[in-house]
């Protein structure tokens, strides 16, 4: 049964980027700044054969410095229809060049590129949201690749809630937990 839960967990996460409007498309990504947690919503874009999770960001955003200082990261997914929470923790890799980088950047088309070509870095104070300026010859695209070390599944249902944890150090063998 734990094997099946582990498969379900990974499939549910994959639906986040494969199925339109799936609630797992927009997980919360946690990082650490000065020993304090910081969270933000991101779009899950893809996963690799090793189930590393791919996201996009601007290399000037605060999270980059946070992950450079402390690569520990947490992604939290919640499906309100299934009352199903998935938590994935691991180390964040920042990818700013190479084959994968070029491949994913080539998938960012048209208006979506605007997110990565603003003149000012994300978080810079501005007078008016209409007055964002864009660069024409440069972008600040960066790939985020979360390499999982532990995953947790929690489904609230009657008569029994199901909570299970899977750790890389245990070869991803599962363990039920008291919910
Ligand atoms: C629906 C939604 C999707 C978002 N997707 C992303 C994303 O894929 N990548 C990203 O860097 N920021 C995304 N953001 C913006 C982040 O939540 C955050 O505001 C921004 O990345 C700056 O975060 P930071 O200053 O902590 O680095 C998204 C925000 C919302 C509301």
PDB file of C-alpha atoms and ligand atoms in Angstrom:
ATOM      1  CA  UNK A   1       0.000   0.000   0.000  1.00  0.00           C
ATOM      2  CA  UNK A   2       2.886   2.409   0.747  1.00  0.00           C
ATOM      3  CA  UNK A   3       4.295   1.753  -2.727  1.00  0.00           C
ATOM      4  CA  UNK A   4       0.970   2.737  -4.249  1.00  0.00           C
ATOM      5  CA  UNK A   5       0.808   5.904  -2.116  1.00  0.00           C
ATOM      6  CA  UNK A   6       4.299   6.871  -3.287  1.00  0.00           C
ATOM      7  CA  UNK A   7       3.215   6.406  -6.917  1.00  0.00           C
ATOM      8  CA  UNK A   8       0.028   8.398  -6.289  1.00  0.00           C
ATOM      9  CA  UNK A   9       2.047  11.188  -4.675  1.00  0.00           C
ATOM     10  CA  UNK A  10       4.349  11.524  -7.667  1.00  0.00           C
ATOM     11  CA  UNK A  11       1.503  11.262 -10.175  1.00  0.00           C
ATOM     12  CA  UNK A  12      -0.471  13.926  -8.365  1.00  0.00           C
ATOM     13  CA  UNK A  13       2.539  16.269  -8.507  1.00  0.00           C
ATOM     14  CA  UNK A  14       2.982  15.555 -12.229  1.00  0.00           C
ATOM     15  CA  UNK A  15      -0.666  16.443 -12.853  1.00  0.00           C
ATOM     16  CA  UNK A  16       0.291  19.902 -11.611  1.00  0.00           C
ATOM     17  CA  UNK A  17       2.052  20.671 -14.864  1.00  0.00           C
ATOM     18  CA  UNK A  18       0.352  18.132 -17.152  1.00  0.00           C
ATOM     19  CA  UNK A  19      -3.298  18.953 -16.397  1.00  0.00           C
ATOM     20  CA  UNK A  20      -4.657  22.410 -17.002  1.00  0.00           C
ATOM     21  CA  UNK A  21      -6.038  24.107 -13.870  1.00  0.00           C
ATOM     22  CA  UNK A  22      -4.868  21.337 -11.552  1.00  0.00           C
ATOM     23  CA  UNK A  23      -4.383  22.805  -8.041  1.00  0.00           C
ATOM     24  CA  UNK A  24      -0.842  21.424  -7.860  1.00  0.00           C
ATOM     25  CA  UNK A  25       0.229  23.802 -10.609  1.00  0.00           C
ATOM     26  CA  UNK A  26       0.796  26.518  -8.007  1.00  0.00           C
ATOM     27  CA  UNK A  27       2.718  25.184  -5.001  1.00  0.00           C
ATOM     28  CA  UNK A  28       4.201  27.302  -2.206  1.00  0.00           C
ATOM     29  CA  UNK A  29       7.973  27.372  -2.290  1.00  0.00           C
ATOM     30  CA  UNK A  30       9.766  27.884   1.010  1.00  0.00           C
ATOM     31  CA  UNK A  31      13.319  29.140   1.542  1.00  0.00           C
ATOM     32  CA  UNK A  32      15.302  30.537   4.465  1.00  0.00           C
ATOM     33  CA  UNK A  33      16.505  34.118   4.943  1.00  0.00           C
ATOM     34  CA  UNK A  34      18.472  34.891   8.122  1.00  0.00           C
ATOM     35  CA  UNK A  35      17.042  31.773   9.785  1.00  0.00           C
ATOM     36  CA  UNK A  36      13.489  32.896   9.037  1.00  0.00           C
ATOM     37  CA  UNK A  37      11.136  31.063   6.634  1.00  0.00           C
ATOM     38  CA  UNK A  38      10.087  32.830   3.420  1.00  0.00           C
ATOM     39  CA  UNK A  39       7.317  31.505   1.152  1.00  0.00           C
ATOM     40  CA  UNK A  40       5.942  32.410  -2.237  1.00  0.00           C
ATOM     41  CA  UNK A  41       3.663  30.872  -4.879  1.00  0.00           C
ATOM     42  CA  UNK A  42       5.389  29.502  -7.977  1.00  0.00           C
ATOM     43  CA  UNK A  43       4.387  27.577 -11.096  1.00  0.00           C
ATOM     44  CA  UNK A  44       5.584  23.987 -11.282  1.00  0.00           C
ATOM     45  CA  UNK A  45       6.835  23.540 -14.863  1.00  0.00           C
ATOM     46  CA  UNK A  46       8.216  20.031 -15.188  1.00  0.00           C
ATOM     47  CA  UNK A  47       9.907  17.104 -13.491  1.00  0.00           C
ATOM     48  CA  UNK A  48      12.916  15.061 -14.594  1.00  0.00           C
ATOM     49  CA  UNK A  49      13.305  11.275 -14.812  1.00  0.00           C
ATOM     50  CA  UNK A  50      14.708  11.368 -11.249  1.00  0.00           C
ATOM     51  CA  UNK A  51      11.662  13.348 -10.119  1.00  0.00           C
ATOM     52  CA  UNK A  52      13.589  16.597  -9.669  1.00  0.00           C
ATOM     53  CA  UNK A  53      11.123  19.459  -9.841  1.00  0.00           C
ATOM     54  CA  UNK A  54      11.598  22.303 -12.291  1.00  0.00           C
ATOM     55  CA  UNK A  55      10.481  25.904 -11.820  1.00  0.00           C
ATOM     56  CA  UNK A  56      11.395  29.186 -13.502  1.00  0.00           C
ATOM     57  CA  UNK A  57      12.405  32.444 -11.873  1.00  0.00           C
ATOM     58  CA  UNK A  58      14.263  35.736 -12.330  1.00  0.00           C
ATOM     59  CA  UNK A  59      17.907  35.362 -11.266  1.00  0.00           C
ATOM     60  CA  UNK A  60      17.683  38.741  -9.488  1.00  0.00           C
ATOM     61  CA  UNK A  61      14.810  37.718  -7.194  1.00  0.00           C
ATOM     62  CA  UNK A  62      15.426  37.389  -3.447  1.00  0.00           C
ATOM     63  CA  UNK A  63      14.982  33.623  -3.456  1.00  0.00           C
ATOM     64  CA  UNK A  64      18.178  33.217  -5.525  1.00  0.00           C
ATOM     65  CA  UNK A  65      20.373  34.706  -2.835  1.00  0.00           C
ATOM     66  CA  UNK A  66      18.457  32.713  -0.208  1.00  0.00           C
ATOM     67  CA  UNK A  67      19.076  29.400  -1.988  1.00  0.00           C
ATOM     68  CA  UNK A  68      22.733  30.306  -2.656  1.00  0.00           C
ATOM     69  CA  UNK A  69      23.193  30.870   1.061  1.00  0.00           C
ATOM     70  CA  UNK A  70      21.050  27.914   2.131  1.00  0.00           C
ATOM     71  CA  UNK A  71      19.908  25.405  -0.521  1.00  0.00           C
ATOM     72  CA  UNK A  72      17.286  23.817   1.753  1.00  0.00           C
ATOM     73  CA  UNK A  73      13.896  24.184   0.104  1.00  0.00           C
ATOM     74  CA  UNK A  74      10.325  23.062   0.649  1.00  0.00           C
ATOM     75  CA  UNK A  75       7.466  22.794  -1.840  1.00  0.00           C
ATOM     76  CA  UNK A  76       3.929  22.518  -0.511  1.00  0.00           C
ATOM     77  CA  UNK A  77       1.005  21.360  -2.669  1.00  0.00           C
ATOM     78  CA  UNK A  78      -2.660  21.217  -1.708  1.00  0.00           C
ATOM     79  CA  UNK A  79      -5.638  19.776  -3.590  1.00  0.00           C
ATOM     80  CA  UNK A  80      -8.795  21.075  -1.917  1.00  0.00           C
ATOM     81  CA  UNK A  81     -11.062  18.657  -3.801  1.00  0.00           C
ATOM     82  CA  UNK A  82      -9.191  15.605  -2.490  1.00  0.00           C
ATOM     83  CA  UNK A  83      -8.101  17.217   0.815  1.00  0.00           C
ATOM     84  CA  UNK A  84      -4.661  16.035  -0.199  1.00  0.00           C
ATOM     85  CA  UNK A  85      -1.454  17.733   0.890  1.00  0.00           C
ATOM     86  CA  UNK A  86       1.981  16.840  -0.462  1.00  0.00           C
ATOM     87  CA  UNK A  87       5.178  18.247   0.994  1.00  0.00           C
ATOM     88  CA  UNK A  88       8.509  17.858  -0.783  1.00  0.00           C
ATOM     89  CA  UNK A  89      11.757  18.902   0.853  1.00  0.00           C
ATOM     90  CA  UNK A  90      15.265  18.881  -0.556  1.00  0.00           C
ATOM     91  CA  UNK A  91      18.090  20.957  -1.960  1.00  0.00           C
ATOM     92  CA  UNK A  92      17.593  23.644  -4.592  1.00  0.00           C
ATOM     93  CA  UNK A  93      19.913  23.849  -7.586  1.00  0.00           C
ATOM     94  CA  UNK A  94      20.140  27.091  -9.565  1.00  0.00           C
ATOM     95  CA  UNK A  95      20.772  26.588 -13.282  1.00  0.00           C
ATOM     96  CA  UNK A  96      21.825  29.600 -15.360  1.00  0.00           C
ATOM     97  CA  UNK A  97      23.513  27.961 -18.359  1.00  0.00           C
ATOM     98  CA  UNK A  98      23.793  24.724 -20.291  1.00  0.00           C
ATOM     99  CA  UNK A  99      21.586  22.494 -22.390  1.00  0.00           C
ATOM    100  CA  UNK A 100      18.618  22.249 -20.007  1.00  0.00           C
ATOM    101  CA  UNK A 101      18.720  25.989 -19.411  1.00  0.00           C
ATOM    102  CA  UNK A 102      18.637  26.768 -23.145  1.00  0.00           C
ATOM    103  CA  UNK A 103      15.967  24.143 -23.751  1.00  0.00           C
ATOM    104  CA  UNK A 104      13.573  25.513 -21.106  1.00  0.00           C
ATOM    105  CA  UNK A 105      14.243  29.149 -22.054  1.00  0.00           C
ATOM    106  CA  UNK A 106      13.310  28.313 -25.654  1.00  0.00           C
ATOM    107  CA  UNK A 107       9.906  27.140 -24.350  1.00  0.00           C
ATOM    108  CA  UNK A 108       9.211  30.565 -22.832  1.00  0.00           C
ATOM    109  CA  UNK A 109       7.471  32.340 -25.667  1.00  0.00           C
ATOM    110  CA  UNK A 110       6.086  35.804 -26.401  1.00  0.00           C
ATOM    111  CA  UNK A 111       4.553  37.679 -23.506  1.00  0.00           C
ATOM    112  CA  UNK A 112       5.768  35.133 -20.963  1.00  0.00           C
ATOM    113  CA  UNK A 113       9.316  36.328 -21.643  1.00  0.00           C
ATOM    114  CA  UNK A 114       8.382  39.697 -20.145  1.00  0.00           C
ATOM    115  CA  UNK A 115       8.634  38.197 -16.660  1.00  0.00           C
ATOM    116  CA  UNK A 116      12.374  37.812 -17.151  1.00  0.00           C
ATOM    117  CA  UNK A 117      13.351  41.013 -18.972  1.00  0.00           C
ATOM    118  CA  UNK A 118      12.266  43.836 -16.665  1.00  0.00           C
ATOM    119  CA  UNK A 119      14.743  46.709 -16.341  1.00  0.00           C
ATOM    120  CA  UNK A 120      14.455  46.662 -12.585  1.00  0.00           C
ATOM    121  CA  UNK A 121      15.015  43.617 -10.414  1.00  0.00           C
ATOM    122  CA  UNK A 122      11.937  41.953  -8.883  1.00  0.00           C
ATOM    123  CA  UNK A 123      11.036  43.656  -5.604  1.00  0.00           C
ATOM    124  CA  UNK A 124      12.396  47.084  -6.633  1.00  0.00           C
ATOM    125  CA  UNK A 125      10.007  49.851  -5.446  1.00  0.00           C
ATOM    126  CA  UNK A 126       8.138  51.542  -8.351  1.00  0.00           C
ATOM    127  CA  UNK A 127       5.670  54.468  -8.479  1.00  0.00           C
ATOM    128  CA  UNK A 128       3.055  52.826 -10.667  1.00  0.00           C
ATOM    129  CA  UNK A 129       2.410  49.202 -11.836  1.00  0.00           C
ATOM    130  CA  UNK A 130       1.920  50.546 -15.393  1.00  0.00           C
ATOM    131  CA  UNK A 131       5.442  51.931 -15.484  1.00  0.00           C
ATOM    132  CA  UNK A 132       7.482  48.731 -15.725  1.00  0.00           C
ATOM    133  CA  UNK A 133      10.229  48.967 -18.330  1.00  0.00           C
ATOM    134  CA  UNK A 134      11.698  46.094 -20.282  1.00  0.00           C
ATOM    135  CA  UNK A 135      15.086  45.209 -21.716  1.00  0.00           C
ATOM    136  CA  UNK A 136      15.433  44.193 -25.348  1.00  0.00           C
ATOM    137  CA  UNK A 137      18.819  42.549 -25.452  1.00  0.00           C
ATOM    138  CA  UNK A 138      19.114  40.654 -22.182  1.00  0.00           C
ATOM    139  CA  UNK A 139      17.106  38.336 -19.936  1.00  0.00           C
ATOM    140  CA  UNK A 140      17.391  37.129 -16.343  1.00  0.00           C
ATOM    141  CA  UNK A 141      15.830  33.711 -16.698  1.00  0.00           C
ATOM    142  CA  UNK A 142      16.955  31.114 -14.152  1.00  0.00           C
ATOM    143  CA  UNK A 143      15.934  27.481 -13.693  1.00  0.00           C
ATOM    144  CA  UNK A 144      15.182  26.192 -10.215  1.00  0.00           C
ATOM    145  CA  UNK A 145      15.649  22.448  -9.799  1.00  0.00           C
ATOM    146  CA  UNK A 146      14.525  20.956  -6.505  1.00  0.00           C
ATOM    147  CA  UNK A 147      16.301  17.671  -5.748  1.00  0.00           C
ATOM    148  CA  UNK A 148      13.988  15.886  -3.282  1.00  0.00           C
ATOM    149  CA  UNK A 149      15.272  14.313  -0.068  1.00  0.00           C
ATOM    150  CA  UNK A 150      11.947  13.646   1.618  1.00  0.00           C
ATOM    151  CA  UNK A 151       8.291  13.600   0.607  1.00  0.00           C
ATOM    152  CA  UNK A 152       5.168  13.477   2.699  1.00  0.00           C
ATOM    153  CA  UNK A 153       1.606  12.563   1.771  1.00  0.00           C
ATOM    154  CA  UNK A 154      -1.402  13.543   3.888  1.00  0.00           C
ATOM    155  CA  UNK A 155      -4.955  12.771   2.831  1.00  0.00           C
ATOM    156  CA  UNK A 156      -7.808  13.693   5.129  1.00  0.00           C
ATOM    157  CA  UNK A 157     -10.614  11.177   4.801  1.00  0.00           C
ATOM    158  CA  UNK A 158     -13.015   9.107   6.901  1.00  0.00           C
ATOM    159  CA  UNK A 159     -12.694   6.779   8.685  1.00  0.00           C
ATOM    160  CA  UNK A 160      -8.906   7.124   8.627  1.00  0.00           C
ATOM    161  CA  UNK A 161      -6.683   9.931   7.511  1.00  0.00           C
ATOM    162  CA  UNK A 162      -3.584   8.726   5.685  1.00  0.00           C
ATOM    163  CA  UNK A 163      -0.177  10.227   6.382  1.00  0.00           C
ATOM    164  CA  UNK A 164       3.015   8.710   5.039  1.00  0.00           C
ATOM    165  CA  UNK A 165       6.624   9.824   4.728  1.00  0.00           C
ATOM    166  CA  UNK A 166       9.257   8.766   2.209  1.00  0.00           C
ATOM    167  CA  UNK A 167      12.969   9.513   2.648  1.00  0.00           C
ATOM    168  CA  UNK A 168      15.788   9.269   0.144  1.00  0.00           C
ATOM    169  CA  UNK A 169      18.170   8.008   2.893  1.00  0.00           C
ATOM    170  CA  UNK A 170      15.813   5.029   3.261  1.00  0.00           C
ATOM    171  CA  UNK A 171      15.759   4.424  -0.500  1.00  0.00           C
ATOM    172  CA  UNK A 172      12.321   6.052  -0.592  1.00  0.00           C
ATOM    173  CA  UNK A 173      10.844   3.252   1.498  1.00  0.00           C
ATOM    174  CA  UNK A 174       7.653   4.577   3.080  1.00  0.00           C
ATOM    175  CA  UNK A 175       6.539   4.913   6.683  1.00  0.00           C
ATOM    176  CA  UNK A 176       2.997   5.609   7.865  1.00  0.00           C
ATOM    177  CA  UNK A 177       2.722   8.382  10.445  1.00  0.00           C
ATOM    178  CA  UNK A 178       0.029   9.189  12.920  1.00  0.00           C
ATOM    179  CA  UNK A 179      -1.810  12.002  11.135  1.00  0.00           C
TER     180      UNK A 179
HETATM  181  C1  LIG B   1      -0.077  32.517  -9.387  1.00  0.00           C
HETATM  182  C2  LIG B   1       1.366  32.934  -9.171  1.00  0.00           C
HETATM  183  C3  LIG B   1       2.372  32.255  -9.836  1.00  0.00           C
HETATM  184  C4  LIG B   1       3.694  32.637  -9.682  1.00  0.00           C
HETATM  185  N1  LIG B   1       4.670  31.936 -10.319  1.00  0.00           N
HETATM  186  C5  LIG B   1       5.975  32.263 -10.139  1.00  0.00           C
HETATM  187  C6  LIG B   1       7.015  31.492 -10.742  1.00  0.00           C
HETATM  188  O1  LIG B   1       6.781  30.491 -11.431  1.00  0.00           O
HETATM  189  N2  LIG B   1       8.300  31.883 -10.515  1.00  0.00           N
HETATM  190  C7  LIG B   1       8.603  32.954  -9.733  1.00  0.00           C
HETATM  191  O2  LIG B   1       9.781  33.243  -9.566  1.00  0.00           O
HETATM  192  N3  LIG B   1       7.648  33.711  -9.153  1.00  0.00           N
HETATM  193  C8  LIG B   1       6.333  33.385  -9.340  1.00  0.00           C
HETATM  194  N4  LIG B   1       5.352  34.127  -8.740  1.00  0.00           N
HETATM  195  C9  LIG B   1       5.738  35.303  -7.948  1.00  0.00           C
HETATM  196  C10 LIG B   1       6.263  34.847  -6.588  1.00  0.00           C
HETATM  197  O3  LIG B   1       5.164  34.450  -5.774  1.00  0.00           O
HETATM  198  C11 LIG B   1       7.079  35.937  -5.888  1.00  0.00           C
HETATM  199  O4  LIG B   1       6.294  37.068  -5.650  1.00  0.00           O
HETATM  200  C12 LIG B   1       8.305  36.340  -6.700  1.00  0.00           C
HETATM  201  O5  LIG B   1       8.936  35.210  -7.267  1.00  0.00           O
HETATM  202  C13 LIG B   1       9.333  37.076  -5.827  1.00  0.00           C
HETATM  203  O6  LIG B   1       9.702  36.218  -4.784  1.00  0.00           O
HETATM  204  P1  LIG B   1      11.030  36.430  -3.930  1.00  0.00           P
HETATM  205  O7  LIG B   1      11.195  37.925  -3.772  1.00  0.00           O
HETATM  206  O8  LIG B   1      10.756  35.751  -2.625  1.00  0.00           O
HETATM  207  O9  LIG B   1      12.167  35.804  -4.662  1.00  0.00           O
HETATM  208  C14 LIG B   1       4.024  33.742  -8.855  1.00  0.00           C
HETATM  209  C15 LIG B   1       3.008  34.391  -8.178  1.00  0.00           C
HETATM  210  C16 LIG B   1       1.697  34.015  -8.329  1.00  0.00           C
HETATM  211  C17 LIG B   1       0.621  34.761  -7.583  1.00  0.00           C
END
